[in-house]
Every structure is written in C-alpha cells, then in structure tokens.
Amino acid sequence: MAAAAALARLEQKQSRAWGPTSQDSIRNQVRKELQAEATVSGSPEAPGTNVVSEPREEGSAHLAVPGVYFTCPLTGATLRKDQRDARIKEAILSHFSTDPVAASIMKIHTFNKDRDRVKLGVDTIAKYLDNIHLHPEEEKYRKIKLQNKVFQERINCLEGTHEFFEAIGFQKVLLPIQDQEDPEEFYVLSETTLAQPQSLERHKEQLLAAEPVRAKLDRQRRVFQPSPLASQFELPGDFFNLTAEEIKREQRLRSEAVERLSVLRTKAMREKEEQRGLRKYTYTLLRVRLPDGCLLQGTFYARERLGAVYGFVREALQSDWLPFELLASGGQKLSEDENLALNECGLVPSALLTFSWDMAVLEDIKAAGVEPDAILKPELLSAIEKLS
C-alpha cells in the first residue's frame, strides 16, 4: 500500500528538479516493489489450485455456500465460524448443572489452550488420586495444600481444576499449621467419597482420557442439477480470512522471502514452496460431478485426507457398496488409499471432481442383467437445487 501511494504521488507531482530519466527509473523501482510485494503475499496462483473469484460478502445470492459453519457436539446447534468458541464454552458451563464432573473435565481440556501445561496438570491430579487409591488409610494423602508450590504451578493455573476437585468430593477447609500462627487452606476429601474409592478411579480415568470439545465442521451437503457452471465458485470471506495464528505464519514466510530470492532454488525446493502456499487455506469447497451430471457439494478442512471425501460421497450413494473412483481435473486419479491431504493434492480453496464407477464391477453387474439403481439416495434427490 505504501509503494502504491508513492507511485501515485510521483505520477501526480511532476518535479522539475528531476529529469524524465530519473522519474522513469523511480517509477520502475516502485513498480518492482509492488510486484515483489505481490509475490511474497502469495498472489500468483500455485500450480494445481483452482481459480476463484474474489470473495463476496455473505448474503450474496450467487455464493456457492453462505459461509463456514459448525455443529456443537453438546447441543447440536449450528454455529458460525466466528461464534463457535464462545458457544462451546457456554454449552460446557451450562452442563455443570447436570454433570459437574464431566463439565469440569471438559472445561480443563477445552478452556486451556496450552496442551503441554494441561497434560502436566492432569497428570499431577491423577497422581494425587492414585496416592489416595493406593494408601486409603493414610490421612496425609487425603489433604492437598492449596499454597503448595506444585499445586500452584501445575494445577491452580488451569481453568476448571477447582471445579473438578469439588465435583469429585473434595472440600476447602482451613487447617492449622504447626509452628505457624495462621491456618492455611486445604482440599480435604470427604468421608463419603473416601468410602467409594472406585468412583475416584473412574473420575481419574475420565480426566486422563478426555480431549478438548471441538465444534464439528458442517459439510453443508447440497445436490445440484447438471450445470455448465459446475466449475465456477463464488466463495465467501470465511474461505479466505486468516486467523491470528495463520497471519503470524504469513509474516514469517514474508521474512524468509528475501533469503529465498537470493538462493538458487532447485525444482524440489520450488515445489515445496508451492505446497507451503497451498497450506494458507483452512477450508475448501468440493463438488463431485456424478455420471448423470448431478453435482454433490460439501465443505472440508483443507488438511483433511482424501478418505474423508470418499466417505462423504459414499454416504450419499444409493448403492454405497459399489466401488468407485474420484478424478481431479485432467483425469488425475485420487486414490482413497493415499494418505494425502486435500491441500497437498491442490484441491484448495475449491475444486470440481469427477465420479466414476469401477468399470470392471459395473460390467459384471450389467452382464448379470441388473441395472444399477439411481446414483444418489432419494432423500437427496428430493432436495435437488439449481446451480446459479
């Protein structure tokens, strides 16, 4: 932007102090800076990507999909991309009224983003509970000093840990300390919970096995009638907007650009850089053209594997037991067995794939005098749309 502004000023202000040759050289230099900026920011299309129009605002009548949406695994509600974290937290907090143990475990694993710190805290809590289980008669293991250095550094810093201790039967109590005037706060296990050691063991296993609660990407499956517009995609801003983490990554790539330009790059190095450029996309919109021309559309993470696309298509088929293939543009076969991500295959930020039955199996079916059923399930065909 700064370079563009400088170029505009040069064109508007004709300085008599500089001759035409000097002005031309400066103008050319600014243009070179603009081109270099465009190159670093990744504007040239990498081979294998699909050309798409500039993103439009949500609500446009011609968008291929209104946006990126998710499903809350706790409530089943559909969430927008920008509201998923807040709504997941709300759902976890509302769960305390029905199951405080499960809610506190979800809070520990979901509200705290540093996974290494969460693991250290969870392992420490498990150690406390193991000591109680292994030494039920020893009173010292039933008390946890809140000002203890280990407790403060590993557990107190995590959201949800206090709720967990209280939910499984610990109570906060002020206890006197020998040779100390003021009492200190402890978590003390209740007698009722101590009489049920199997419950502590069960809660410990739940805590250790838990994972963060994440919203599930909504495929937004749609079926379209045959259309010459099948390869045209108008994508909303959700497919292009970068998160804070992605922006930091782009800034790092920019800082490496100068060094990259000064090094003689091999073909392998260039291909690696192209793949890195494809990773800047988080989501991709895929359409699958079926033999009858109908189109099956769904949203995917760019890092998902080809197997996810095959599973998505298979769920929509009337004869889901028949083997089939998916082909990329140019007839390139996309094998379900290959452990490749969609962005590694160049299928970002959108792509049109071609569906093909396994010809050998299809010939055997026809030879038996059986005609294949309709390709898609009836409930999908009943909601077929016109692509516009």
mmCIF file of C-alpha atoms in Angstrom:
data_model
loop_
_atom_site.group_PDB
_atom_site.id
_atom_site.type_symbol
_atom_site.label_atom_id
_atom_site.label_comp_id
_atom_site.label_asym_id
_atom_site.label_seq_id
_atom_site.Cartn_x
_atom_site.Cartn_y
_atom_site.Cartn_z
ATOM 1 C CA MET A 1 0.000 0.000 0.000
ATOM 2 C CA ALA A 2 2.860 2.373 0.817
ATOM 3 C CA ALA A 3 4.504 1.614 -2.517
ATOM 4 C CA ALA A 4 1.247 2.241 -4.375
ATOM 5 C CA ALA A 5 0.798 5.580 -2.616
ATOM 6 C CA ALA A 6 4.355 6.591 -3.505
ATOM 7 C CA LEU A 7 3.732 5.735 -7.141
ATOM 8 C CA ALA A 8 0.545 7.829 -7.158
ATOM 9 C CA ARG A 9 2.373 10.811 -5.705
ATOM 10 C CA LEU A 10 5.104 10.504 -8.319
ATOM 11 C CA GLU A 11 2.560 10.497 -11.121
ATOM 12 C CA GLN A 12 0.648 13.487 -9.752
ATOM 13 C CA LYS A 13 3.615 15.668 -8.824
ATOM 14 C CA GLN A 14 5.910 16.400 -11.745
ATOM 15 C CA SER A 15 9.063 17.763 -10.192
ATOM 16 C CA ARG A 16 11.143 19.938 -12.465
ATOM 17 C CA ALA A 17 14.227 19.096 -10.425
ATOM 18 C CA TRP A 18 14.207 15.581 -11.824
ATOM 19 C CA GLY A 19 14.550 14.776 -15.464
ATOM 20 C CA PRO A 20 12.341 12.240 -17.250
ATOM 21 C CA THR A 21 15.008 9.565 -16.949
ATOM 22 C CA SER A 22 15.157 9.892 -13.155
ATOM 23 C CA GLN A 23 11.353 9.826 -12.833
ATOM 24 C CA ASP A 24 11.087 6.751 -15.025
ATOM 25 C CA SER A 25 13.714 4.917 -13.028
ATOM 26 C CA ILE A 26 11.990 5.748 -9.723
ATOM 27 C CA ARG A 27 8.586 4.758 -11.124
ATOM 28 C CA ASN A 28 10.032 1.461 -12.381
ATOM 29 C CA GLN A 29 11.596 0.826 -8.983
ATOM 30 C CA VAL A 30 8.270 1.376 -7.224
ATOM 31 C CA ARG A 31 6.552 -0.983 -9.671
ATOM 32 C CA LYS A 32 9.207 -3.608 -8.923
ATOM 33 C CA GLU A 33 8.487 -3.199 -5.205
ATOM 34 C CA LEU A 34 4.773 -3.655 -5.844
ATOM 35 C CA GLN A 35 5.436 -6.818 -7.832
ATOM 36 C CA ALA A 36 7.773 -8.136 -5.145
ATOM 37 C CA GLU A 37 5.116 -7.460 -2.501
ATOM 38 C CA ALA A 38 2.526 -9.321 -4.555
ATOM 39 C CA THR A 39 4.887 -12.259 -4.977
ATOM 40 C CA VAL A 40 5.649 -12.503 -1.259
ATOM 41 C CA SER A 41 1.974 -12.297 -0.310
ATOM 42 C CA GLY A 42 1.251 -15.332 -2.468
ATOM 43 C CA SER A 43 -0.916 -13.694 -5.127
ATOM 44 C CA PRO A 44 0.467 -15.803 -8.026
ATOM 45 C CA GLU A 45 -1.544 -18.955 -8.301
ATOM 46 C CA ALA A 46 0.310 -22.130 -7.410
ATOM 47 C CA PRO A 47 0.058 -24.978 -9.892
ATOM 48 C CA GLY A 48 -2.890 -27.236 -9.238
ATOM 49 C CA THR A 49 -5.017 -24.665 -7.440
ATOM 50 C CA ASN A 50 -8.391 -23.593 -8.729
ATOM 51 C CA VAL A 51 -9.000 -20.073 -9.919
ATOM 52 C CA VAL A 52 -11.842 -18.491 -7.975
ATOM 53 C CA SER A 53 -13.388 -15.049 -7.981
ATOM 54 C CA GLU A 54 -12.708 -12.541 -5.237
ATOM 55 C CA PRO A 55 -14.633 -13.411 -2.061
ATOM 56 C CA ARG A 56 -18.007 -11.742 -1.742
ATOM 57 C CA GLU A 57 -19.856 -10.674 1.342
ATOM 58 C CA GLU A 58 -22.099 -13.263 2.951
ATOM 59 C CA GLY A 59 -25.665 -12.936 1.789
ATOM 60 C CA SER A 60 -24.785 -12.643 -1.889
ATOM 61 C CA ALA A 61 -27.290 -14.573 -3.998
ATOM 62 C CA HIS A 62 -24.544 -16.181 -6.060
ATOM 63 C CA LEU A 63 -22.340 -17.536 -3.290
ATOM 64 C CA ALA A 64 -21.622 -21.247 -3.664
ATOM 65 C CA VAL A 65 -22.086 -21.589 0.086
ATOM 66 C CA PRO A 66 -23.188 -18.932 2.616
ATOM 67 C CA GLY A 67 -20.136 -19.392 4.842
ATOM 68 C CA VAL A 68 -18.276 -21.891 7.009
ATOM 69 C CA TYR A 69 -20.486 -23.393 9.722
ATOM 70 C CA PHE A 70 -20.012 -25.855 12.564
ATOM 71 C CA THR A 71 -22.109 -28.101 14.792
ATOM 72 C CA CYS A 72 -21.812 -28.019 18.575
ATOM 73 C CA PRO A 73 -21.300 -31.634 19.762
ATOM 74 C CA LEU A 74 -23.062 -30.882 23.077
ATOM 75 C CA THR A 75 -26.193 -29.116 21.862
ATOM 76 C CA GLY A 76 -26.358 -29.934 18.143
ATOM 77 C CA ALA A 77 -26.706 -26.223 17.362
ATOM 78 C CA THR A 78 -25.324 -24.832 14.102
ATOM 79 C CA LEU A 79 -22.624 -22.219 14.729
ATOM 80 C CA ARG A 80 -20.926 -19.623 12.602
ATOM 81 C CA LYS A 81 -17.166 -19.682 12.349
ATOM 82 C CA ASP A 82 -16.761 -16.564 14.496
ATOM 83 C CA GLN A 83 -19.023 -17.765 17.323
ATOM 84 C CA ARG A 84 -18.024 -21.417 17.719
ATOM 85 C CA ASP A 85 -15.542 -20.986 20.629
ATOM 86 C CA ALA A 86 -17.871 -18.797 22.692
ATOM 87 C CA ARG A 87 -20.861 -21.081 22.150
ATOM 88 C CA ILE A 88 -18.851 -24.210 23.009
ATOM 89 C CA LYS A 89 -17.811 -22.578 26.296
ATOM 90 C CA GLU A 90 -21.418 -21.620 27.038
ATOM 91 C CA ALA A 91 -22.524 -25.206 26.432
ATOM 92 C CA ILE A 92 -19.828 -26.562 28.787
ATOM 93 C CA LEU A 93 -20.739 -24.109 31.555
ATOM 94 C CA SER A 94 -24.442 -24.976 31.253
ATOM 95 C CA HIS A 95 -23.502 -28.668 31.671
ATOM 96 C CA PHE A 96 -22.386 -28.064 35.291
ATOM 97 C CA SER A 97 -25.989 -28.171 36.476
ATOM 98 C CA THR A 98 -26.457 -31.753 35.268
ATOM 99 C CA ASP A 99 -23.000 -33.363 35.453
ATOM 100 C CA PRO A 100 -20.389 -31.236 37.257
ATOM 101 C CA VAL A 101 -17.653 -33.860 36.968
ATOM 102 C CA ALA A 102 -17.956 -34.179 33.189
ATOM 103 C CA ALA A 103 -18.343 -30.400 32.827
ATOM 104 C CA SER A 104 -15.209 -29.668 34.848
ATOM 105 C CA ILE A 105 -13.221 -32.201 32.820
ATOM 106 C CA MET A 106 -14.414 -30.596 29.582
ATOM 107 C CA LYS A 107 -13.524 -27.174 30.960
ATOM 108 C CA ILE A 108 -9.981 -28.252 31.842
ATOM 109 C CA HIS A 109 -9.318 -29.680 28.396
ATOM 110 C CA THR A 110 -11.146 -27.008 26.363
ATOM 111 C CA PHE A 111 -10.663 -23.650 28.110
ATOM 112 C CA ASN A 112 -6.880 -24.076 28.494
ATOM 113 C CA LYS A 113 -5.104 -23.876 25.137
ATOM 114 C CA ASP A 114 -1.578 -24.900 26.187
ATOM 115 C CA ARG A 115 -1.803 -28.665 25.721
ATOM 116 C CA ASP A 116 1.548 -29.352 27.388
ATOM 117 C CA ARG A 117 0.501 -27.446 30.506
ATOM 118 C CA VAL A 118 -2.850 -29.250 30.531
ATOM 119 C CA LYS A 119 -1.128 -32.631 30.351
ATOM 120 C CA LEU A 120 1.214 -31.729 33.204
ATOM 121 C CA GLY A 121 -1.700 -30.566 35.365
ATOM 122 C CA VAL A 122 -3.861 -33.583 34.569
ATOM 123 C CA ASP A 123 -1.009 -35.999 35.297
ATOM 124 C CA THR A 124 -0.415 -34.281 38.650
ATOM 125 C CA ILE A 125 -4.096 -34.549 39.608
ATOM 126 C CA ALA A 126 -4.012 -38.235 38.610
ATOM 127 C CA LYS A 127 -1.009 -38.708 40.902
ATOM 128 C CA TYR A 128 -2.926 -37.207 43.831
ATOM 129 C CA LEU A 129 -5.827 -39.589 43.196
ATOM 130 C CA ASP A 130 -3.507 -42.582 42.761
ATOM 131 C CA ASN A 131 -1.945 -41.911 46.174
ATOM 132 C CA ILE A 132 -5.388 -41.908 47.785
ATOM 133 C CA HIS A 133 -6.339 -45.136 45.996
ATOM 134 C CA LEU A 134 -3.079 -46.891 46.920
ATOM 135 C CA HIS A 135 -2.925 -45.597 50.500
ATOM 136 C CA PRO A 136 -6.540 -45.218 51.694
ATOM 137 C CA GLU A 137 -5.575 -45.391 55.360
ATOM 138 C CA GLU A 138 -3.006 -42.584 55.258
ATOM 139 C CA GLU A 139 -4.595 -39.255 56.082
ATOM 140 C CA LYS A 140 -1.825 -37.127 54.529
ATOM 141 C CA TYR A 141 -2.810 -38.211 51.013
ATOM 142 C CA ARG A 142 -6.403 -37.036 51.527
ATOM 143 C CA LYS A 143 -5.291 -33.423 52.040
ATOM 144 C CA ILE A 144 -3.919 -31.117 49.345
ATOM 145 C CA LYS A 145 -2.355 -27.829 50.412
ATOM 146 C CA LEU A 146 -3.532 -25.118 48.014
ATOM 147 C CA GLN A 147 -0.422 -22.976 48.534
ATOM 148 C CA ASN A 148 1.852 -25.895 47.760
ATOM 149 C CA LYS A 149 4.322 -24.908 45.024
ATOM 150 C CA VAL A 150 3.468 -27.884 42.791
ATOM 151 C CA PHE A 151 -0.253 -27.237 43.143
ATOM 152 C CA GLN A 152 0.163 -23.544 42.332
ATOM 153 C CA GLU A 153 2.424 -24.057 39.305
ATOM 154 C CA ARG A 154 0.690 -27.056 37.738
ATOM 155 C CA ILE A 155 -2.957 -27.032 38.818
ATOM 156 C CA ASN A 156 -4.101 -23.656 40.132
ATOM 157 C CA CYS A 157 -3.124 -22.019 36.821
ATOM 158 C CA LEU A 158 -5.615 -24.144 34.859
ATOM 159 C CA GLU A 159 -9.277 -23.241 34.453
ATOM 160 C CA GLY A 160 -11.647 -25.934 35.676
ATOM 161 C CA THR A 161 -9.341 -27.694 38.143
ATOM 162 C CA HIS A 162 -11.008 -26.302 41.290
ATOM 163 C CA GLU A 163 -14.426 -27.242 39.943
ATOM 164 C CA PHE A 164 -13.099 -30.770 39.307
ATOM 165 C CA PHE A 165 -11.784 -31.257 42.858
ATOM 166 C CA GLU A 166 -15.051 -30.040 44.354
ATOM 167 C CA ALA A 167 -17.155 -32.146 41.964
ATOM 168 C CA ILE A 168 -15.390 -35.393 42.887
ATOM 169 C CA GLY A 169 -15.752 -34.868 46.641
ATOM 170 C CA PHE A 170 -13.025 -32.526 47.922
ATOM 171 C CA GLN A 171 -13.933 -29.655 50.238
ATOM 172 C CA LYS A 172 -11.980 -26.493 51.014
ATOM 173 C CA VAL A 173 -11.035 -26.389 54.700
ATOM 174 C CA LEU A 174 -8.820 -24.077 56.785
ATOM 175 C CA LEU A 175 -6.399 -26.192 58.815
ATOM 176 C CA PRO A 176 -3.842 -25.165 61.434
ATOM 177 C CA ILE A 177 -0.161 -25.474 60.572
ATOM 178 C CA GLN A 178 2.395 -26.495 63.162
ATOM 179 C CA ASP A 179 4.658 -23.609 64.248
ATOM 180 C CA GLN A 180 2.545 -21.194 62.214
ATOM 181 C CA GLU A 181 0.070 -18.681 63.601
ATOM 182 C CA ASP A 182 -2.360 -18.525 60.695
ATOM 183 C CA PRO A 183 -4.158 -21.563 59.253
ATOM 184 C CA GLU A 184 -3.910 -22.455 55.553
ATOM 185 C CA GLU A 185 -6.424 -23.642 53.019
ATOM 186 C CA PHE A 186 -6.529 -27.307 52.012
ATOM 187 C CA TYR A 187 -8.621 -29.545 49.802
ATOM 188 C CA VAL A 188 -9.782 -32.399 52.046
ATOM 189 C CA LEU A 189 -11.509 -35.490 50.687
ATOM 190 C CA SER A 190 -14.915 -36.112 52.250
ATOM 191 C CA GLU A 191 -15.574 -39.306 54.176
ATOM 192 C CA THR A 192 -18.440 -40.164 51.828
ATOM 193 C CA THR A 193 -16.154 -40.118 48.782
ATOM 194 C CA LEU A 194 -13.405 -41.982 50.640
ATOM 195 C CA ALA A 195 -15.878 -44.825 51.190
ATOM 196 C CA GLN A 196 -16.278 -45.120 47.395
ATOM 197 C CA PRO A 197 -12.701 -45.449 46.047
ATOM 198 C CA GLN A 198 -13.934 -46.865 42.737
ATOM 199 C CA SER A 199 -15.589 -43.516 41.921
ATOM 200 C CA LEU A 200 -12.266 -41.670 42.286
ATOM 201 C CA GLU A 201 -10.590 -44.170 39.999
ATOM 202 C CA ARG A 202 -13.342 -43.753 37.422
ATOM 203 C CA HIS A 203 -13.091 -39.957 37.513
ATOM 204 C CA LYS A 204 -9.326 -40.164 37.138
ATOM 205 C CA GLU A 205 -9.625 -42.309 34.037
ATOM 206 C CA GLN A 206 -12.191 -39.903 32.579
ATOM 207 C CA LEU A 207 -9.858 -36.980 33.192
ATOM 208 C CA LEU A 208 -6.887 -38.706 31.575
ATOM 209 C CA ALA A 209 -8.821 -39.881 28.526
ATOM 210 C CA ALA A 210 -10.643 -36.624 27.781
ATOM 211 C CA GLU A 211 -9.994 -34.393 24.758
ATOM 212 C CA PRO A 212 -10.907 -30.762 24.030
ATOM 213 C CA VAL A 213 -14.509 -30.244 22.966
ATOM 214 C CA ARG A 214 -14.376 -29.010 19.379
ATOM 215 C CA ALA A 215 -17.140 -27.924 17.079
ATOM 216 C CA LYS A 216 -17.601 -30.280 14.124
ATOM 217 C CA LEU A 217 -17.343 -28.816 10.645
ATOM 218 C CA ASP A 218 -20.756 -28.763 8.965
ATOM 219 C CA ARG A 219 -20.393 -30.248 5.470
ATOM 220 C CA GLN A 220 -23.446 -28.273 4.286
ATOM 221 C CA ARG A 221 -24.180 -31.039 1.787
ATOM 222 C CA ARG A 222 -26.111 -29.873 -1.251
ATOM 223 C CA VAL A 223 -27.116 -31.502 -4.530
ATOM 224 C CA PHE A 224 -27.402 -29.543 -7.773
ATOM 225 C CA GLN A 225 -28.847 -30.289 -11.163
ATOM 226 C CA PRO A 226 -26.436 -30.682 -14.111
ATOM 227 C CA SER A 227 -24.999 -27.251 -14.883
ATOM 228 C CA PRO A 228 -22.341 -25.647 -17.112
ATOM 229 C CA LEU A 229 -21.435 -23.544 -14.044
ATOM 230 C CA ALA A 230 -20.149 -26.557 -12.138
ATOM 231 C CA SER A 231 -16.529 -25.379 -12.145
ATOM 232 C CA GLN A 232 -17.347 -21.806 -11.133
ATOM 233 C CA PHE A 233 -17.098 -20.989 -7.444
ATOM 234 C CA GLU A 234 -18.090 -17.811 -5.645
ATOM 235 C CA LEU A 235 -16.697 -18.245 -2.151
ATOM 236 C CA PRO A 236 -17.470 -16.184 0.986
ATOM 237 C CA GLY A 237 -14.794 -14.498 3.049
ATOM 238 C CA ASP A 238 -14.675 -17.401 5.534
ATOM 239 C CA PHE A 239 -12.640 -19.366 2.997
ATOM 240 C CA PHE A 240 -10.003 -16.631 2.770
ATOM 241 C CA ASN A 241 -9.871 -14.907 6.157
ATOM 242 C CA LEU A 242 -6.837 -15.901 8.188
ATOM 243 C CA THR A 243 -6.757 -16.487 11.928
ATOM 244 C CA ALA A 244 -4.176 -14.744 14.136
ATOM 245 C CA GLU A 245 -2.002 -17.858 14.022
ATOM 246 C CA GLU A 246 -2.217 -18.015 10.234
ATOM 247 C CA ILE A 247 -1.313 -14.314 9.963
ATOM 248 C CA LYS A 248 1.810 -14.880 12.070
ATOM 249 C CA ARG A 249 2.768 -17.726 9.768
ATOM 250 C CA GLU A 250 2.339 -15.496 6.709
ATOM 251 C CA GLN A 251 4.555 -12.848 8.324
ATOM 252 C CA ARG A 252 7.225 -15.450 8.930
ATOM 253 C CA LEU A 253 7.041 -16.545 5.298
ATOM 254 C CA ARG A 254 7.444 -12.927 4.199
ATOM 255 C CA SER A 255 10.574 -12.533 6.298
ATOM 256 C CA GLU A 256 12.025 -15.606 4.627
ATOM 257 C CA ALA A 257 11.303 -14.241 1.144
ATOM 258 C CA VAL A 258 14.457 -12.126 0.901
ATOM 259 C CA GLU A 259 16.663 -15.089 1.729
ATOM 260 C CA ARG A 260 14.691 -17.271 -0.670
ATOM 261 C CA LEU A 261 15.167 -14.896 -3.582
ATOM 262 C CA SER A 262 18.916 -14.808 -3.060
ATOM 263 C CA VAL A 263 19.344 -18.579 -3.187
ATOM 264 C CA LEU A 264 19.423 -20.686 -6.337
ATOM 265 C CA ARG A 265 16.426 -22.956 -5.905
ATOM 266 C CA THR A 266 16.094 -26.478 -7.193
ATOM 267 C CA LYS A 267 12.851 -27.853 -8.615
ATOM 268 C CA ALA A 268 12.212 -29.752 -5.390
ATOM 269 C CA MET A 269 12.611 -26.541 -3.381
ATOM 270 C CA ARG A 270 10.169 -24.699 -5.635
ATOM 271 C CA GLU A 271 7.611 -27.498 -5.324
ATOM 272 C CA LYS A 272 7.952 -27.385 -1.545
ATOM 273 C CA GLU A 273 7.300 -23.648 -1.579
ATOM 274 C CA GLU A 274 4.217 -24.152 -3.754
ATOM 275 C CA GLN A 275 2.838 -26.655 -1.273
ATOM 276 C CA ARG A 276 3.502 -24.199 1.550
ATOM 277 C CA GLY A 277 1.462 -21.612 -0.318
ATOM 278 C CA LEU A 278 -1.460 -24.034 -0.570
ATOM 279 C CA ARG A 279 -1.440 -24.547 3.208
ATOM 280 C CA LYS A 280 -2.596 -20.998 3.829
ATOM 281 C CA TYR A 281 -6.171 -22.163 3.157
ATOM 282 C CA THR A 282 -8.073 -23.628 6.099
ATOM 283 C CA TYR A 283 -11.198 -24.777 4.238
ATOM 284 C CA THR A 284 -12.087 -25.960 0.761
ATOM 285 C CA LEU A 285 -15.368 -26.389 -1.123
ATOM 286 C CA LEU A 286 -15.603 -29.512 -3.284
ATOM 287 C CA ARG A 287 -18.111 -30.519 -5.940
ATOM 288 C CA VAL A 288 -18.351 -34.032 -7.329
ATOM 289 C CA ARG A 289 -19.848 -34.446 -10.796
ATOM 290 C CA LEU A 290 -21.755 -37.731 -10.997
ATOM 291 C CA PRO A 291 -22.279 -39.819 -14.178
ATOM 292 C CA ASP A 292 -25.774 -38.346 -14.631
ATOM 293 C CA GLY A 293 -24.350 -34.823 -14.415
ATOM 294 C CA CYS A 294 -25.724 -34.034 -10.967
ATOM 295 C CA LEU A 295 -23.383 -32.308 -8.536
ATOM 296 C CA LEU A 296 -22.726 -33.226 -4.910
ATOM 297 C CA GLN A 297 -21.192 -30.381 -2.869
ATOM 298 C CA GLY A 298 -19.572 -30.262 0.581
ATOM 299 C CA THR A 299 -17.194 -28.231 2.755
ATOM 300 C CA PHE A 300 -13.965 -29.738 4.091
ATOM 301 C CA TYR A 301 -10.903 -28.768 6.053
ATOM 302 C CA ALA A 302 -8.001 -28.236 3.680
ATOM 303 C CA ARG A 303 -5.915 -30.607 5.823
ATOM 304 C CA GLU A 304 -8.439 -33.464 5.691
ATOM 305 C CA ARG A 305 -7.431 -36.612 3.835
ATOM 306 C CA LEU A 306 -8.854 -37.964 0.611
ATOM 307 C CA GLY A 307 -10.574 -40.710 2.582
ATOM 308 C CA ALA A 308 -12.898 -38.090 4.101
ATOM 309 C CA VAL A 309 -14.112 -37.108 0.618
ATOM 310 C CA TYR A 310 -14.674 -40.733 -0.361
ATOM 311 C CA GLY A 311 -16.648 -41.269 2.853
ATOM 312 C CA PHE A 312 -18.742 -38.164 2.189
ATOM 313 C CA VAL A 313 -19.610 -39.365 -1.318
ATOM 314 C CA ARG A 314 -20.266 -42.932 -0.216
ATOM 315 C CA GLU A 315 -22.809 -41.768 2.395
ATOM 316 C CA ALA A 316 -24.817 -40.112 -0.394
ATOM 317 C CA LEU A 317 -24.910 -43.133 -2.740
ATOM 318 C CA GLN A 318 -27.913 -45.387 -3.178
ATOM 319 C CA SER A 319 -25.568 -48.330 -3.823
ATOM 320 C CA ASP A 320 -22.877 -47.473 -1.299
ATOM 321 C CA TRP A 321 -21.283 -50.902 -1.611
ATOM 322 C CA LEU A 322 -20.174 -50.401 -5.218
ATOM 323 C CA PRO A 323 -16.527 -49.355 -5.645
ATOM 324 C CA PHE A 324 -15.897 -46.029 -7.358
ATOM 325 C CA GLU A 325 -13.135 -43.565 -8.186
ATOM 326 C CA LEU A 326 -12.734 -39.809 -7.938
ATOM 327 C CA LEU A 327 -10.789 -37.915 -10.565
ATOM 328 C CA ALA A 328 -9.301 -34.429 -10.350
ATOM 329 C CA SER A 329 -9.150 -32.033 -13.275
ATOM 330 C CA GLY A 330 -7.084 -33.503 -16.093
ATOM 331 C CA GLY A 331 -8.179 -37.043 -15.215
ATOM 332 C CA GLN A 332 -5.760 -37.476 -12.301
ATOM 333 C CA LYS A 333 -6.962 -40.360 -10.134
ATOM 334 C CA LEU A 334 -7.324 -39.555 -6.432
ATOM 335 C CA SER A 335 -6.793 -42.808 -4.583
ATOM 336 C CA GLU A 336 -8.688 -43.378 -1.358
ATOM 337 C CA ASP A 337 -5.749 -45.375 -0.010
ATOM 338 C CA GLU A 338 -3.287 -42.494 -0.366
ATOM 339 C CA ASN A 339 -2.746 -40.637 2.895
ATOM 340 C CA LEU A 340 -2.721 -37.229 1.201
ATOM 341 C CA ALA A 341 -4.332 -34.037 2.467
ATOM 342 C CA LEU A 342 -6.630 -32.098 0.155
ATOM 343 C CA ASN A 343 -4.279 -29.115 0.061
ATOM 344 C CA GLU A 344 -1.407 -31.432 -0.892
ATOM 345 C CA CYS A 345 -3.485 -32.515 -3.890
ATOM 346 C CA GLY A 346 -4.087 -28.907 -4.921
ATOM 347 C CA LEU A 347 -7.809 -29.142 -4.120
ATOM 348 C CA VAL A 348 -7.995 -25.716 -2.416
ATOM 349 C CA PRO A 349 -9.794 -23.382 -1.969
ATOM 350 C CA SER A 350 -12.270 -25.182 -4.252
ATOM 351 C CA ALA A 351 -12.290 -27.965 -6.817
ATOM 352 C CA LEU A 352 -14.529 -29.933 -9.171
ATOM 353 C CA LEU A 353 -14.039 -33.705 -9.064
ATOM 354 C CA THR A 354 -15.434 -36.377 -11.366
ATOM 355 C CA PHE A 355 -17.112 -39.545 -10.078
ATOM 356 C CA SER A 356 -16.592 -42.817 -11.909
ATOM 357 C CA TRP A 357 -17.827 -46.315 -11.108
ATOM 358 C CA ASP A 358 -15.305 -49.131 -11.083
ATOM 359 C CA MET A 359 -15.770 -50.270 -14.687
ATOM 360 C CA ALA A 360 -14.949 -53.950 -14.101
ATOM 361 C CA VAL A 361 -17.599 -54.276 -11.389
ATOM 362 C CA LEU A 362 -20.094 -52.287 -13.455
ATOM 363 C CA GLU A 363 -19.621 -54.608 -16.422
ATOM 364 C CA ASP A 364 -20.197 -57.645 -14.197
ATOM 365 C CA ILE A 365 -23.460 -56.140 -12.932
ATOM 366 C CA LYS A 366 -24.690 -55.397 -16.444
ATOM 367 C CA ALA A 367 -23.697 -58.864 -17.619
ATOM 368 C CA ALA A 368 -25.912 -60.293 -14.885
ATOM 369 C CA GLY A 369 -28.821 -58.352 -16.363
ATOM 370 C CA VAL A 370 -29.095 -55.948 -13.457
ATOM 371 C CA GLU A 371 -29.310 -52.211 -13.980
ATOM 372 C CA PRO A 372 -27.698 -50.011 -11.300
ATOM 373 C CA ASP A 373 -30.092 -48.035 -9.123
ATOM 374 C CA ALA A 374 -30.243 -44.258 -9.127
ATOM 375 C CA ILE A 375 -26.885 -42.907 -8.035
ATOM 376 C CA LEU A 376 -27.944 -40.709 -5.096
ATOM 377 C CA LYS A 377 -30.306 -41.544 -2.279
ATOM 378 C CA PRO A 378 -33.941 -40.480 -2.849
ATOM 379 C CA GLU A 379 -33.972 -38.030 0.062
ATOM 380 C CA LEU A 380 -31.065 -36.123 -1.510
ATOM 381 C CA LEU A 381 -32.639 -36.066 -4.970
ATOM 382 C CA SER A 382 -35.876 -34.717 -3.482
ATOM 383 C CA ALA A 383 -33.958 -31.625 -2.332
ATOM 384 C CA ILE A 384 -32.006 -31.062 -5.548
ATOM 385 C CA GLU A 385 -31.321 -27.409 -6.417
ATOM 386 C CA LYS A 386 -30.495 -25.373 -9.489
ATOM 387 C CA LEU A 387 -26.951 -24.005 -9.530
ATOM 388 C CA SER A 388 -26.899 -20.280 -10.247
#
